[in-house]
PDB file of C-alpha atoms in Angstrom:
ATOM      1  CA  UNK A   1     193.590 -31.297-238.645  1.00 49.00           C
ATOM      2  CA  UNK A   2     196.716 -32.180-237.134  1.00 48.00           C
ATOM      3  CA  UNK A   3     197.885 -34.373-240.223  1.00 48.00           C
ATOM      4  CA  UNK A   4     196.941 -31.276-242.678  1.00 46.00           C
ATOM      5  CA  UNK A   5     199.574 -28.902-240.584  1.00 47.00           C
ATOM      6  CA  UNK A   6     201.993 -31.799-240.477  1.00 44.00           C
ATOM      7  CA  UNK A   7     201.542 -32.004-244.322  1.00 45.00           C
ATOM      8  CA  UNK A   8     201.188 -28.727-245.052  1.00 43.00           C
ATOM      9  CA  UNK A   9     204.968 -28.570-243.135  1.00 43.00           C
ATOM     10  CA  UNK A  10     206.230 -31.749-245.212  1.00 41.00           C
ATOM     11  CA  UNK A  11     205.394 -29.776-248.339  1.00 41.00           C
ATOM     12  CA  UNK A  12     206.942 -26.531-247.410  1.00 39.00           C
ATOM     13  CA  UNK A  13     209.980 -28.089-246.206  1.00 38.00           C
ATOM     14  CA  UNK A  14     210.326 -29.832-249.854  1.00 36.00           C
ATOM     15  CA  UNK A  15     208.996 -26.785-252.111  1.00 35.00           C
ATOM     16  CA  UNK A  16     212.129 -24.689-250.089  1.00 32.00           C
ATOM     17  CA  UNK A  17     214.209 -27.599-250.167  1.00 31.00           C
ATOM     18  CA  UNK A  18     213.467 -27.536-254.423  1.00 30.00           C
ATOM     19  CA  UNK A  19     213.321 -23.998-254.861  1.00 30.00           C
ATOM     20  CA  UNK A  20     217.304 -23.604-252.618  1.00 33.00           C
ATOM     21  CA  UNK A  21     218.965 -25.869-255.302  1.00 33.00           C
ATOM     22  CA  UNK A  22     217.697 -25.022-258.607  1.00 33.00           C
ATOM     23  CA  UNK A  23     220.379 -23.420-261.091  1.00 35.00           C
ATOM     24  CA  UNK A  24     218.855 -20.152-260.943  1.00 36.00           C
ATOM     25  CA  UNK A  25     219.226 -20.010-257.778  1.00 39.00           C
ATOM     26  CA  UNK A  26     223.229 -21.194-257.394  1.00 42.00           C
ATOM     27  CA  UNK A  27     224.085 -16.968-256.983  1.00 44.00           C
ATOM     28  CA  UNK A  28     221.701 -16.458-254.232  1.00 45.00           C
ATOM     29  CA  UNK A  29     222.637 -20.015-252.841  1.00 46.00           C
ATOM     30  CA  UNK A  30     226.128 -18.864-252.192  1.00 48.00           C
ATOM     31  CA  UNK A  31     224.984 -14.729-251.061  1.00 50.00           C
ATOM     32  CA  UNK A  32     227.041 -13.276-249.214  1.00 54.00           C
ATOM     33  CA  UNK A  33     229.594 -15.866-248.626  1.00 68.00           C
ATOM     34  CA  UNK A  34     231.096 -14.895-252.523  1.00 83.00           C
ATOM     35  CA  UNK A  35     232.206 -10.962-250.896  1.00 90.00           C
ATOM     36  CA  UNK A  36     234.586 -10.134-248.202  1.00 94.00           C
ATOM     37  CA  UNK A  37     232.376  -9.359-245.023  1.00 92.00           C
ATOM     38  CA  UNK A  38     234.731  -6.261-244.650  1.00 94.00           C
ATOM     39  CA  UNK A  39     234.753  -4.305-247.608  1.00 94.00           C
ATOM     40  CA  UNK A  40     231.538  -5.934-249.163  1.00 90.00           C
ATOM     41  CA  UNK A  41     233.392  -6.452-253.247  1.00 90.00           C
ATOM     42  CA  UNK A  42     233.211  -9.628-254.374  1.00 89.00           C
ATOM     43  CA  UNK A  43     236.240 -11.818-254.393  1.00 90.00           C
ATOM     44  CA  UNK A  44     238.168 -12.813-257.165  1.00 86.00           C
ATOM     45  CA  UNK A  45     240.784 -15.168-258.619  1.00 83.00           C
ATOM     46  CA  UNK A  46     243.206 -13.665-258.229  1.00 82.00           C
ATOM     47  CA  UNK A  47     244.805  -9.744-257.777  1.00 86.00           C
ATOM     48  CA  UNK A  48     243.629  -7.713-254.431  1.00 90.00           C
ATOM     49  CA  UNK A  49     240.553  -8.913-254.074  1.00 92.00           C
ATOM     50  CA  UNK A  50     241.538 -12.985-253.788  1.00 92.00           C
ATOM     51  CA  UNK A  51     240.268 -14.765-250.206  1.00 94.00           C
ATOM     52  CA  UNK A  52     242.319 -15.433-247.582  1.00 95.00           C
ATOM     53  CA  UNK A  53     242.434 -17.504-244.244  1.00 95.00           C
ATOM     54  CA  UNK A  54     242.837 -16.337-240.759  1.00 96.00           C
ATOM     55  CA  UNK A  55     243.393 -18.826-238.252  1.00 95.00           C
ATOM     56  CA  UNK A  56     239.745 -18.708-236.915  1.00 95.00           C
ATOM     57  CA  UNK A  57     238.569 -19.567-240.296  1.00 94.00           C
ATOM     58  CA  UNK A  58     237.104 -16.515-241.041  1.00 95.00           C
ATOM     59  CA  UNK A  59     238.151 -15.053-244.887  1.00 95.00           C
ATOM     60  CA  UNK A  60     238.535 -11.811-245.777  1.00 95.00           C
ATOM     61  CA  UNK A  61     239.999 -10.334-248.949  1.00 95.00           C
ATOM     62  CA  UNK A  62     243.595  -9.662-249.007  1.00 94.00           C
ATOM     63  CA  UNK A  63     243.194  -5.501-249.826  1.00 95.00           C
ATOM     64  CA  UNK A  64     241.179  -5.571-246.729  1.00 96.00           C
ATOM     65  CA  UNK A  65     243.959  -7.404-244.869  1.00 95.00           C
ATOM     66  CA  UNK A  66     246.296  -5.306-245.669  1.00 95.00           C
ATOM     67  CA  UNK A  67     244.388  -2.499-243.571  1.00 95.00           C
ATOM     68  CA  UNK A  68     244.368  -4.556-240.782  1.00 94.00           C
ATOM     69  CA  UNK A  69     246.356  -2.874-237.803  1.00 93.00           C
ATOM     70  CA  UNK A  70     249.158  -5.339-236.532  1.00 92.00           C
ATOM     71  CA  UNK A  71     250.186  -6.060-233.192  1.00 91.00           C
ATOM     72  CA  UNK A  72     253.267  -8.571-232.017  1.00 92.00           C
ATOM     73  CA  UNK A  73     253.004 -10.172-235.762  1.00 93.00           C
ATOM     74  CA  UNK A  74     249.637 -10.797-235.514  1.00 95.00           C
ATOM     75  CA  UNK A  75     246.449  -9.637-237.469  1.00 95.00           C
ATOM     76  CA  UNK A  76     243.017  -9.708-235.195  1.00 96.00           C
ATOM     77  CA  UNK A  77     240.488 -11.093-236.840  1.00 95.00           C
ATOM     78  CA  UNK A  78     237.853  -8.187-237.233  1.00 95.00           C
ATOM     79  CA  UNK A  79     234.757 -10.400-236.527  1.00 95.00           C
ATOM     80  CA  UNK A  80     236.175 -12.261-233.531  1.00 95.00           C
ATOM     81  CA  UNK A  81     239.430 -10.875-232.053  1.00 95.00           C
ATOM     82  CA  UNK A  82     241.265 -13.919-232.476  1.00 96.00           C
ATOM     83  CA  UNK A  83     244.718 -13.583-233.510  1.00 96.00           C
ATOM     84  CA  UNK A  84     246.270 -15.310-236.496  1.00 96.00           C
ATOM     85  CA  UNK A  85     250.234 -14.719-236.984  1.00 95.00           C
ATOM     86  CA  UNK A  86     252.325 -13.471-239.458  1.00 93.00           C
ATOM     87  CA  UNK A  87     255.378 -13.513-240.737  1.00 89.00           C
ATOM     88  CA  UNK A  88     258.340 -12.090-242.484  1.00 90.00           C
ATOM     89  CA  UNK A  89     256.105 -12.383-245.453  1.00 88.00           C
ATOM     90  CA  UNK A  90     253.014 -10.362-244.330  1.00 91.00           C
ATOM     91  CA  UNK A  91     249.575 -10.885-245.872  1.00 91.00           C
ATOM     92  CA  UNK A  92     251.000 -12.837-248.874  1.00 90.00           C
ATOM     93  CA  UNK A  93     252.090 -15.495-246.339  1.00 92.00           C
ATOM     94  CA  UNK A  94     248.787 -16.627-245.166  1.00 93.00           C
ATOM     95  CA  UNK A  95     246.603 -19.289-247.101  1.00 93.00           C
ATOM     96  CA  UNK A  96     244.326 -18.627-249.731  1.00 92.00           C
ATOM     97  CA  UNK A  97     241.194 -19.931-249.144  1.00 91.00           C
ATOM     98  CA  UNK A  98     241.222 -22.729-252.396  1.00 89.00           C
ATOM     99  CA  UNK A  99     237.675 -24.041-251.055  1.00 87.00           C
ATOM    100  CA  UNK A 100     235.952 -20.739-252.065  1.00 87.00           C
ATOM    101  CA  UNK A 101     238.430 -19.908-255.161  1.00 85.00           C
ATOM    102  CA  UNK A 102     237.059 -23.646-256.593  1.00 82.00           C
ATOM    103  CA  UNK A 103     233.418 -22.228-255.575  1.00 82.00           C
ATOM    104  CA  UNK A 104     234.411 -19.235-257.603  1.00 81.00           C
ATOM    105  CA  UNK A 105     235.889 -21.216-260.435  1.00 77.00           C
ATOM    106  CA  UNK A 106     233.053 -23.312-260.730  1.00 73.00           C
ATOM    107  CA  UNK A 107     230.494 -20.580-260.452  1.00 73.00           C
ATOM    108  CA  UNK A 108     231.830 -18.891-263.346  1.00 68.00           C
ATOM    109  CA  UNK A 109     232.510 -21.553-265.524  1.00 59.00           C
ATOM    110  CA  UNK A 110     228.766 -22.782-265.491  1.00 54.00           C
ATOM    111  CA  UNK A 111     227.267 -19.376-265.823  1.00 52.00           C
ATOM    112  CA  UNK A 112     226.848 -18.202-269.404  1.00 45.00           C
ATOM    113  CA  UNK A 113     229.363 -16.027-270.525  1.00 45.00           C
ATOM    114  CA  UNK A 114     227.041 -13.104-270.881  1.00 44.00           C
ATOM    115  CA  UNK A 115     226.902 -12.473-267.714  1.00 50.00           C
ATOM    116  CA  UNK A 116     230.616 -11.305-266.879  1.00 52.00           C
ATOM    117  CA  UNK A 117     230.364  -8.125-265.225  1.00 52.00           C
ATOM    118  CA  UNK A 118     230.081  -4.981-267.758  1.00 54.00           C
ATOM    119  CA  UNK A 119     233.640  -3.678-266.107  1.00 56.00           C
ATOM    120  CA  UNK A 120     235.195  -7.089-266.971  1.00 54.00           C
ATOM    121  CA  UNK A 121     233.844  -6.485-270.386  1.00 55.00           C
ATOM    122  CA  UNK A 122     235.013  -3.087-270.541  1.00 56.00           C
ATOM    123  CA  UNK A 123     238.867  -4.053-269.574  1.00 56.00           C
ATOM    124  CA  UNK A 124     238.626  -6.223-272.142  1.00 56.00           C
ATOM    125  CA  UNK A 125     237.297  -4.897-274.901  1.00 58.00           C
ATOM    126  CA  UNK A 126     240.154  -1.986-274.190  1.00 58.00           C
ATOM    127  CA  UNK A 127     242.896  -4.893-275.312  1.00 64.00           C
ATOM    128  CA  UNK A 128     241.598  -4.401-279.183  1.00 75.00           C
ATOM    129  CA  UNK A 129     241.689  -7.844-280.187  1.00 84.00           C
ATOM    130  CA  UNK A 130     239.510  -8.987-282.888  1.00 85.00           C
ATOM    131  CA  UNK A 131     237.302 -12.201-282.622  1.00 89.00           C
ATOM    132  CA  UNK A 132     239.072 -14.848-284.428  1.00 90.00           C
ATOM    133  CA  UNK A 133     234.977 -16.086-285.776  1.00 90.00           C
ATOM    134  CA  UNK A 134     233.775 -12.887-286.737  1.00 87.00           C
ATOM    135  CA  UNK A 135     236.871  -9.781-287.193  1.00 84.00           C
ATOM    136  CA  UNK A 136     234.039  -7.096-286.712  1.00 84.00           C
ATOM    137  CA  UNK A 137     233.324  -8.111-283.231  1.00 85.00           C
ATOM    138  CA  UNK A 138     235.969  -7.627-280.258  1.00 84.00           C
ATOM    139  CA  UNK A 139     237.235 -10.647-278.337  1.00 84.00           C
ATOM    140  CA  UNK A 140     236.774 -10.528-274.587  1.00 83.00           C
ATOM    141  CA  UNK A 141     237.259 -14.037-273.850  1.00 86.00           C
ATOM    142  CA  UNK A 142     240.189 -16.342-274.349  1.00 87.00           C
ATOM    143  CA  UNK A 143     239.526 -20.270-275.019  1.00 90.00           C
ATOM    144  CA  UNK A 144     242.157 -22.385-273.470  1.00 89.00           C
ATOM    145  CA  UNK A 145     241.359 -25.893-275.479  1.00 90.00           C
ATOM    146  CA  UNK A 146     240.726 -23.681-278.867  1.00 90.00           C
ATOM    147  CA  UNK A 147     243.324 -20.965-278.205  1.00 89.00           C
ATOM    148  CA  UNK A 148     240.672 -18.780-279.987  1.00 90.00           C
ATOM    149  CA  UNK A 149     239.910 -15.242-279.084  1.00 89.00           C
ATOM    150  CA  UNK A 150     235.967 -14.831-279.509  1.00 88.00           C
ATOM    151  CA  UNK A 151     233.560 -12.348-278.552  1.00 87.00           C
ATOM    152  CA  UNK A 152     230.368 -13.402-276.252  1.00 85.00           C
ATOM    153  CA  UNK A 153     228.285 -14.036-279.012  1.00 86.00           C
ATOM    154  CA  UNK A 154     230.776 -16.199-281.056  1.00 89.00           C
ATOM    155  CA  UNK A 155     231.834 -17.991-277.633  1.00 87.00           C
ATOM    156  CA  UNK A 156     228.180 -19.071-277.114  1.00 86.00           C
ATOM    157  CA  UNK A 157     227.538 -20.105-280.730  1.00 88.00           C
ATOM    158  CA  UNK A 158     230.645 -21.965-281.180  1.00 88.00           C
ATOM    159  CA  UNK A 159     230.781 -23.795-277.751  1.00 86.00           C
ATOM    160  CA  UNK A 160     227.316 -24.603-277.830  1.00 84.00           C
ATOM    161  CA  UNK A 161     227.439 -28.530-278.135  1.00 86.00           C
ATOM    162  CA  UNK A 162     227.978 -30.514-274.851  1.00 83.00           C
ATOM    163  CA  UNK A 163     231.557 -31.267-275.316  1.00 84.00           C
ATOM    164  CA  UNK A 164     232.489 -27.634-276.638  1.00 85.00           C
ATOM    165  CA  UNK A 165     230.468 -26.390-273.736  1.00 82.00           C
ATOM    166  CA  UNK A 166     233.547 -27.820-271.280  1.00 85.00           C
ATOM    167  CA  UNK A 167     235.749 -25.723-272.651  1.00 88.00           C
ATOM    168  CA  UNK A 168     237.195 -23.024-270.299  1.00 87.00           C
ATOM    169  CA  UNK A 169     237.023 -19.977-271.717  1.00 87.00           C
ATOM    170  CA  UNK A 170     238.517 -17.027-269.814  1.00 86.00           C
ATOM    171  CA  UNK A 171     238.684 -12.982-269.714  1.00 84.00           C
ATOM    172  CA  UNK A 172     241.544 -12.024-272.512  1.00 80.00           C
ATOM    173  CA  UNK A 173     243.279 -10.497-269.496  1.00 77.00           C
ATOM    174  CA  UNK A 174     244.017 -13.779-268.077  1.00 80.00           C
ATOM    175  CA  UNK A 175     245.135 -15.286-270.866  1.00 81.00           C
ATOM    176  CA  UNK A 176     248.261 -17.046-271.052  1.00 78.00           C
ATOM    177  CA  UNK A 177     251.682 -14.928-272.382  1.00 75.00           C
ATOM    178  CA  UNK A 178     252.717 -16.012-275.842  1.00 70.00           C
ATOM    179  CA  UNK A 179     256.356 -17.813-276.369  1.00 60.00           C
TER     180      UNK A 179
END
């Protein structure tokens, strides 16, 4: 009896182990730890909503720093009291937090492209720029190796293969300025 509840533990410890690092899984891996604890948005690559570093290592976005109440140069972290100084430069001055913007990065680079939020979409699709592969569509993404505008469906058909697949392909609004 004792060997079937020590089993029966093995193999839930393994099923959960399997089932936490699946690919489907990767959004729920990461929870909570992909939005500001203060506000509860998501954070982003850059603009208002990028993640910073306070001294205690906690990260908040930097909109919701900028709320933050100083006192003697210093911002109190909201989850811990501890203070992290500032300087001349404010908010901007502290560190972004590059370990989560990679995470970020990453995460969106190896989801499909369909899933970019509908008010990403929306933004984009306001730019009126027509899909280099198919001039009915709009383009809402940008691809860096191709310098292509495309639309979701052309992006996925044309970067299908494994090496096309690499590509980084990003919202037209982030898209380099033209020479």
């Amino acid at each position: 009896m004792a060997d079937e509840a020590l089993m029966s533990a093995s193999l839930s410890r393994s099923q959960s182990f399997h089932t936490f690092n699946t690919p489907q899984t990767a959004a729920n891996k990461y929870g909570n730890n992909l939005e500001c604890r203060v506000c509860e948005d998501g954070f982003s690559l850059g603009g208002d909503k990028v993640p910073r570093l306070l001294f205690c290592g906690h990260t908040l976005c930097h909109a919701c720093l900028l709320r933050l109440p100083t006192h003697d140069n210093n911002i109190h972290c909201p989850f811990d009291r501890q203070p992290t100084p500032i300087g001349v430069s404010g908010v901007w001055g502290l560190k972004k937090n590059f370990a989560l913007l990679e995470l970020l990065e990453r995460l969106s680079l190896s989801r499909s492209d369909a899933v970019l939020l509908p008010e990403v979409l929306v933004k984009q699709r306001e730019l009126g720029i027509s899909c280099d592969e198919d001039e009915e569509h709009l383009a809402v993404l940008y691809c860096t190796v191709c310098a292509s505008h495309l639309c979701l469906e052309c992006s996925e058909r044309t970067h299908a293969t494994k090496t096309l697949h690499k590509h980084k392909r990003i919202p037209l609004s982030e898209k380099p300025r033209e020479k």
